[in-house]
Amino acid sequence: MRVLAINDISCIGKCSLSVTLPILSACGITCDVLPTALLSTHTGGFTGYTFRDLTSDIDGILAHWKTLGIQFDVVYSGYLGSETQIQIVENIKRDFLKQSGIFVVDPVMGDSGKLYDGFNEKYVEKMRELCKQADYILPNLTEACYLSNIPYPKTGEQARVADILRNLQQLCKRPIVTGILRDKEISICYASEFSPLNTYVSQNVDGFFCGAGDVFASAFVGALCSGKSEEDAIRLSADFTNASIRRSALEVNDKRYGLNFEKEIFTFLKNLNA
Ligand code: PXL
């Protein structure tokens, strides 16, 4: 089983490839990487970070891979720095994903109702095109609202989850929307083969952690690659993410530094292999 993870390297802050590599390796899966950008930290809450766009390296990397005849079982894309990089990922899916392979898109663009630094509506439009190529998309609620053209819920309002999923299904058959808050609960809502609206509920822990979406998505890919059904993969990766958040709420003072997911890997693997 060979996964290609396309994502940035944020040197500090435990997100993107820094999260995906250890989680997939722990699952016993080969994780090859295509770094999209090199940042001194991620962009969530830090100021003054450096950002090196690696687009100009990618053509040469892909040309070399072609000479090796490499093909992937899974392509999983995350943070992409530009519309050009979205196009490159579409081409990678076409050229390097096995016929029976799985394409997972985490449309990393924003959180808490807002787009991250450097993204705009044109980028969202291009991301919709990429989502159309995907087998699974894993937006958080903010990204789901942007992709589905439904306003992000105001304080006290509930998210229009059924509408959001219906609109997302016009892009991709299997949307999985994370981070839907209701009272003391946080849910993942998804459209499956069996029903247009399924919900997996966890207890919410106050505080926003950067990289939680990457922990969830990486574990989801790891579980799928371990032969789990979509439903089981969602449950296992949600439990792992939730346990990591719970631990970090006690251990991490500055939430920008990401989740202490490392010590939860053992339990995740035990559940994965139960
Ligand atoms: O975890 C999402 C993410 C990934 N990569 C970069 C980010 C963020 C979120 O802020 O800034 C560079």
Coordinates of C-alpha atoms in Angstrom, one line a residue, residues 68-240:
L68 CA 10.5 5.3 -12.2
G69 CA 7.0 4.3 -13.3
I70 CA 5.6 5.0 -9.8
Q71 CA 1.9 4.6 -9.2
F72 CA 0.0 5.2 -5.9
D73 CA -2.8 3.4 -4.3
V74 CA -4.0 6.6 -2.6
V75 CA -3.4 10.2 -3.3
Y76 CA -4.2 12.5 -0.4
S77 CA -4.0 16.3 -0.8
G78 CA -4.1 18.9 1.9
Y79 CA -2.8 22.5 2.0
L80 CA -2.1 23.8 -1.5
G81 CA -0.6 27.2 -1.8
S82 CA -2.1 28.4 -5.1
E83 CA -4.5 27.7 -7.9
T84 CA -1.6 26.4 -9.9
Q85 CA -0.9 23.8 -7.3
I86 CA -4.5 22.7 -7.4
Q87 CA -4.1 22.1 -11.1
I88 CA -0.9 20.2 -10.5
V89 CA -2.8 17.9 -8.1
E90 CA -5.4 17.2 -10.7
N91 CA -2.6 16.2 -13.1
I92 CA -1.0 14.0 -10.4
K93 CA -4.3 12.2 -9.9
R94 CA -4.5 11.6 -13.6
D95 CA -0.9 10.5 -14.1
F96 CA 0.1 8.7 -10.8
L97 CA -3.1 7.3 -9.2
K98 CA -3.7 3.6 -9.9
Q99 CA -7.0 2.9 -11.9
S100 CA -8.5 1.4 -8.7
G101 CA -6.9 4.0 -6.4
I102 CA -8.5 6.3 -4.0
F103 CA -8.3 10.1 -4.2
V104 CA -8.8 11.9 -0.9
V105 CA -9.0 15.7 -0.9
D106 CA -8.8 17.8 2.3
P107 CA -9.7 21.2 0.9
V108 CA -7.7 23.1 3.5
M109 CA -8.7 26.8 3.2
G110 CA -10.1 28.1 6.4
D111 CA -11.6 27.8 9.9
S112 CA -13.9 29.5 12.3
G113 CA -15.9 30.9 9.4
K114 CA -13.0 32.6 7.6
L115 CA -10.5 31.7 4.9
Y116 CA -6.8 31.4 5.9
D117 CA -4.3 34.1 4.9
G118 CA -3.7 34.0 1.1
F119 CA -7.0 32.4 0.0
N120 CA -9.9 34.0 -1.9
E121 CA -13.1 33.2 -3.7
K122 CA -11.2 32.3 -6.9
Y123 CA -9.2 29.8 -5.0
V124 CA -12.5 28.3 -3.6
E125 CA -13.8 28.0 -7.1
K126 CA -10.7 26.1 -8.3
M127 CA -10.9 23.9 -5.1
R128 CA -14.5 22.9 -6.2
E129 CA -13.0 21.6 -9.4
L130 CA -10.5 19.5 -7.5
C131 CA -13.3 18.2 -5.2
K132 CA -15.1 16.9 -8.4
Q133 CA -12.2 14.5 -9.0
A134 CA -12.2 13.1 -5.4
D135 CA -13.5 9.9 -3.9
Y136 CA -13.7 11.5 -0.5
I137 CA -13.6 15.2 0.6
L138 CA -12.9 16.1 4.2
P139 CA -13.8 19.8 4.7
N140 CA -14.3 21.3 8.1
L141 CA -17.5 23.3 8.5
T142 CA -16.0 26.5 7.3
E143 CA -14.6 24.9 4.2
A144 CA -17.9 23.1 3.6
C145 CA -19.8 26.3 3.8
Y146 CA -17.5 28.0 1.3
L147 CA -17.6 25.0 -1.1
S148 CA -21.4 24.6 -0.9
N149 CA -22.2 28.4 -1.0
I150 CA -24.1 28.2 2.2
P151 CA -23.4 30.9 4.9
Y152 CA -21.4 29.9 7.9
P153 CA -23.8 29.8 10.9
K154 CA -23.9 32.9 13.0
T155 CA -23.4 32.6 16.8
G156 CA -26.4 30.7 18.2
E157 CA -27.5 29.3 14.8
Q158 CA -27.2 25.7 13.8
A159 CA -25.4 24.6 10.7
R160 CA -27.7 23.7 7.8
V161 CA -26.0 20.3 7.6
A162 CA -28.4 18.5 5.3
D163 CA -28.3 21.4 2.7
I164 CA -24.5 21.6 3.0
L165 CA -24.1 17.8 2.3
R166 CA -26.6 17.9 -0.6
N167 CA -24.7 20.7 -2.3
L168 CA -21.3 19.0 -1.6
Q169 CA -22.6 15.8 -3.1
Q170 CA -22.8 17.7 -6.4
L171 CA -19.1 18.0 -6.2
C172 CA -18.2 14.6 -4.6
K173 CA -20.3 11.6 -3.7
R174 CA -18.7 11.1 -0.3
P175 CA -18.4 14.4 1.6
I176 CA -17.3 14.2 5.2
V177 CA -17.7 17.4 7.2
T178 CA -15.9 17.8 10.4
G179 CA -16.2 20.2 13.4
I180 CA -20.0 20.7 13.6
L181 CA -20.6 22.1 17.1
R182 CA -23.9 21.8 18.9
D183 CA -24.1 22.5 22.6
K184 CA -21.4 20.3 24.2
E185 CA -21.1 18.0 21.3
I186 CA -19.0 18.1 18.1
S187 CA -20.0 16.0 15.2
I188 CA -18.8 14.7 11.9
C189 CA -21.6 14.6 9.3
Y190 CA -21.2 12.6 6.1
A191 CA -23.1 11.3 3.1
S192 CA -22.5 7.6 2.7
E193 CA -23.4 4.9 0.2
F194 CA -26.4 4.1 2.5
S195 CA -27.7 7.5 3.6
P196 CA -27.4 11.2 2.7
L197 CA -26.9 12.2 6.3
N198 CA -25.0 10.3 8.9
T199 CA -23.6 11.7 12.1
Y200 CA -20.8 10.6 14.4
V201 CA -20.9 12.6 17.7
S202 CA -18.1 13.2 20.2
Q203 CA -18.0 15.3 23.3
N204 CA -16.5 18.7 22.5
V205 CA -13.4 20.1 24.3
D206 CA -13.2 23.9 24.4
G207 CA -10.3 25.4 22.5
F208 CA -9.3 25.4 18.9
F209 CA -6.2 23.4 17.9
C210 CA -4.4 23.9 14.7
G211 CA -3.7 20.7 12.8
A212 CA -6.7 18.8 14.3
G213 CA -8.1 18.4 10.8
D214 CA -4.8 17.0 9.6
V215 CA -4.7 14.5 12.4
F216 CA -8.3 13.4 11.5
A217 CA -7.6 13.2 7.7
S218 CA -4.3 11.3 8.1
A219 CA -5.9 8.8 10.5
F220 CA -8.9 8.4 8.1
V221 CA -6.5 7.6 5.2
G222 CA -4.6 5.2 7.5
A223 CA -7.8 3.4 8.5
L224 CA -9.0 3.2 4.9
C225 CA -5.7 1.8 3.8
S226 CA -5.9 -0.8 6.6
G227 CA -9.1 -2.1 5.0
K228 CA -11.7 -0.3 7.2
S229 CA -15.1 0.7 5.8
E230 CA -15.8 4.4 5.5
E231 CA -17.9 4.4 8.6
D232 CA -15.3 2.6 10.7
A233 CA -12.6 4.8 9.4
I234 CA -14.5 7.9 10.4
R235 CA -15.2 6.5 13.9
L236 CA -11.6 5.4 14.5
S237 CA -10.1 8.7 13.3
A238 CA -12.7 10.8 15.2
D239 CA -11.9 8.9 18.4
F240 CA -8.2 9.3 17.9

